[in-house]
PDB file of C-alpha atoms in Angstrom:
ATOM      1  CA  UNK A   1      -8.303  20.894  14.813  1.00 41.00           C
ATOM      2  CA  UNK A   2      -7.714  18.821  17.877  1.00 49.00           C
ATOM      3  CA  UNK A   3      -4.085  18.173  18.619  1.00 55.00           C
ATOM      4  CA  UNK A   4      -4.531  14.385  18.381  1.00 69.00           C
ATOM      5  CA  UNK A   5      -4.520  14.417  14.544  1.00 74.00           C
ATOM      6  CA  UNK A   6      -2.283  16.106  11.991  1.00 85.00           C
ATOM      7  CA  UNK A   7      -1.610  15.656   8.288  1.00 90.00           C
ATOM      8  CA  UNK A   8       1.571  15.322   6.242  1.00 92.00           C
ATOM      9  CA  UNK A   9       2.588  14.384   2.718  1.00 95.00           C
ATOM     10  CA  UNK A  10       5.572  12.737   1.078  1.00 94.00           C
ATOM     11  CA  UNK A  11       6.679  11.487  -2.342  1.00 96.00           C
ATOM     12  CA  UNK A  12       5.908   7.793  -2.857  1.00 96.00           C
ATOM     13  CA  UNK A  13       6.126   5.100  -5.501  1.00 95.00           C
ATOM     14  CA  UNK A  14       5.055   1.483  -5.923  1.00 93.00           C
ATOM     15  CA  UNK A  15       7.877  -0.844  -4.867  1.00 92.00           C
ATOM     16  CA  UNK A  16       5.818  -3.945  -5.632  1.00 92.00           C
ATOM     17  CA  UNK A  17       3.034  -4.403  -8.174  1.00 91.00           C
ATOM     18  CA  UNK A  18       0.100  -6.847  -8.279  1.00 93.00           C
ATOM     19  CA  UNK A  19      -0.422  -9.039 -11.365  1.00 94.00           C
ATOM     20  CA  UNK A  20      -3.122  -6.602 -12.543  1.00 94.00           C
ATOM     21  CA  UNK A  21      -0.628  -3.698 -12.457  1.00 88.00           C
ATOM     22  CA  UNK A  22      -2.040  -2.048  -9.321  1.00 89.00           C
ATOM     23  CA  UNK A  23       0.395  -1.114  -6.524  1.00 89.00           C
ATOM     24  CA  UNK A  24       0.950  -3.869  -3.937  1.00 90.00           C
ATOM     25  CA  UNK A  25       3.371  -1.921  -1.737  1.00 91.00           C
ATOM     26  CA  UNK A  26       4.013   1.822  -1.564  1.00 92.00           C
ATOM     27  CA  UNK A  27       7.249   3.304  -0.207  1.00 94.00           C
ATOM     28  CA  UNK A  28       8.584   6.806   0.372  1.00 94.00           C
ATOM     29  CA  UNK A  29      11.123   7.848  -2.238  1.00 96.00           C
ATOM     30  CA  UNK A  30      13.057  10.876  -3.513  1.00 96.00           C
ATOM     31  CA  UNK A  31      10.818  13.455  -5.187  1.00 96.00           C
ATOM     32  CA  UNK A  32      12.352  12.874  -8.628  1.00 94.00           C
ATOM     33  CA  UNK A  33      11.369   9.164  -8.450  1.00 95.00           C
ATOM     34  CA  UNK A  34       7.805   9.715  -7.162  1.00 95.00           C
ATOM     35  CA  UNK A  35       4.687   8.428  -8.867  1.00 94.00           C
ATOM     36  CA  UNK A  36       2.434  10.164  -6.336  1.00 94.00           C
ATOM     37  CA  UNK A  37       2.472  12.573  -3.427  1.00 95.00           C
ATOM     38  CA  UNK A  38       0.830  10.609  -0.618  1.00 93.00           C
ATOM     39  CA  UNK A  39      -1.231  12.516   1.949  1.00 92.00           C
ATOM     40  CA  UNK A  40      -1.482  10.896   5.392  1.00 90.00           C
ATOM     41  CA  UNK A  41      -3.429  11.539   8.590  1.00 85.00           C
ATOM     42  CA  UNK A  42      -1.386  10.896  11.743  1.00 84.00           C
ATOM     43  CA  UNK A  43      -3.322   9.713  14.788  1.00 78.00           C
ATOM     44  CA  UNK A  44      -1.266  10.729  17.809  1.00 74.00           C
ATOM     45  CA  UNK A  45      -3.757   9.111  20.186  1.00 68.00           C
ATOM     46  CA  UNK A  46      -3.993   5.922  18.103  1.00 63.00           C
ATOM     47  CA  UNK A  47      -3.614   3.547  21.050  1.00 66.00           C
ATOM     48  CA  UNK A  48      -6.563   5.045  22.943  1.00 64.00           C
ATOM     49  CA  UNK A  49      -8.732   5.037  19.819  1.00 65.00           C
ATOM     50  CA  UNK A  50      -7.682   1.605  18.498  1.00 67.00           C
ATOM     51  CA  UNK A  51      -6.411   3.216  15.284  1.00 67.00           C
ATOM     52  CA  UNK A  52      -3.291   2.859  13.184  1.00 72.00           C
ATOM     53  CA  UNK A  53      -0.535   5.428  13.898  1.00 79.00           C
ATOM     54  CA  UNK A  54      -1.210   6.899  10.450  1.00 80.00           C
ATOM     55  CA  UNK A  55      -3.788   6.426   7.705  1.00 83.00           C
ATOM     56  CA  UNK A  56      -3.439   7.046   3.982  1.00 85.00           C
ATOM     57  CA  UNK A  57      -5.962   9.694   2.891  1.00 84.00           C
ATOM     58  CA  UNK A  58      -5.317  10.159  -0.844  1.00 87.00           C
ATOM     59  CA  UNK A  59      -2.616  10.513  -3.508  1.00 91.00           C
ATOM     60  CA  UNK A  60      -1.814  13.356  -5.858  1.00 93.00           C
ATOM     61  CA  UNK A  61      -0.569  11.885  -9.166  1.00 93.00           C
ATOM     62  CA  UNK A  62       2.812  13.139 -10.361  1.00 93.00           C
ATOM     63  CA  UNK A  63       3.156  13.818 -14.051  1.00 83.00           C
ATOM     64  CA  UNK A  64       6.574  13.362 -15.643  1.00 71.00           C
ATOM     65  CA  UNK A  65       7.620  17.034 -15.572  1.00 76.00           C
ATOM     66  CA  UNK A  66       5.547  18.205 -12.596  1.00 91.00           C
ATOM     67  CA  UNK A  67       7.144  16.616  -9.528  1.00 94.00           C
ATOM     68  CA  UNK A  68       7.758  19.921  -7.743  1.00 93.00           C
ATOM     69  CA  UNK A  69       4.304  21.267  -8.606  1.00 93.00           C
ATOM     70  CA  UNK A  70       2.632  18.109  -7.268  1.00 94.00           C
ATOM     71  CA  UNK A  71       4.645  18.437  -4.042  1.00 95.00           C
ATOM     72  CA  UNK A  72       3.584  22.085  -3.685  1.00 94.00           C
ATOM     73  CA  UNK A  73      -0.057  21.051  -4.118  1.00 93.00           C
ATOM     74  CA  UNK A  74       0.380  18.345  -1.471  1.00 94.00           C
ATOM     75  CA  UNK A  75       1.997  20.759   0.975  1.00 94.00           C
ATOM     76  CA  UNK A  76      -0.793  23.299   0.378  1.00 93.00           C
ATOM     77  CA  UNK A  77      -3.496  20.696   1.037  1.00 90.00           C
ATOM     78  CA  UNK A  78      -1.730  19.549   4.199  1.00 92.00           C
ATOM     79  CA  UNK A  79      -1.514  23.155   5.403  1.00 91.00           C
ATOM     80  CA  UNK A  80      -5.239  23.600   4.726  1.00 87.00           C
ATOM     81  CA  UNK A  81      -6.187  20.381   6.530  1.00 85.00           C
ATOM     82  CA  UNK A  82      -3.933  21.172   9.488  1.00 86.00           C
ATOM     83  CA  UNK A  83      -5.560  24.602   9.724  1.00 83.00           C
ATOM     84  CA  UNK A  84      -9.104  23.285  10.180  1.00 76.00           C
ATOM     85  CA  UNK A  85     -10.153  23.358  13.804  1.00 70.00           C
ATOM     86  CA  UNK A  86     -12.636  21.030  15.477  1.00 64.00           C
ATOM     87  CA  UNK A  87     -14.935  24.057  15.839  1.00 67.00           C
ATOM     88  CA  UNK A  88     -14.912  24.558  12.035  1.00 66.00           C
ATOM     89  CA  UNK A  89     -15.993  20.996  11.212  1.00 62.00           C
ATOM     90  CA  UNK A  90     -19.749  21.390  11.841  1.00 61.00           C
ATOM     91  CA  UNK A  91     -19.824  24.055   9.108  1.00 61.00           C
ATOM     92  CA  UNK A  92     -17.723  21.884   6.759  1.00 58.00           C
ATOM     93  CA  UNK A  93     -19.442  18.457   6.698  1.00 57.00           C
ATOM     94  CA  UNK A  94     -17.599  17.336   3.549  1.00 56.00           C
ATOM     95  CA  UNK A  95     -14.330  17.403   5.522  1.00 56.00           C
ATOM     96  CA  UNK A  96     -15.505  15.125   8.350  1.00 50.00           C
ATOM     97  CA  UNK A  97     -14.069  12.051   6.610  1.00 53.00           C
ATOM     98  CA  UNK A  98     -10.541  13.435   7.006  1.00 56.00           C
ATOM     99  CA  UNK A  99     -10.992  13.755  10.776  1.00 55.00           C
ATOM    100  CA  UNK A 100     -13.019  10.637  11.663  1.00 56.00           C
TER     101      UNK A 100
END
């Protein structure tokens, strides 16, 4: 992976909700209050690429009794994504979207 992108995850929950029940605003929160584990791509060279400093990639839903398990899954996925090098991407075309 190039050193201009890295991934992280954190527990998050909806702090505001739209009339249809969908989240309007997502905030970091303590693990025990999380609805999801949010996975984010950080763009360290965002100014030169006209990108946001970080982009949401996906969420891992947290079930009532599985907060720690969901966090472990998130951390494992982040470790996997951070371990993919730019040289590995041509042989893994399904992962290109994470590194656009």
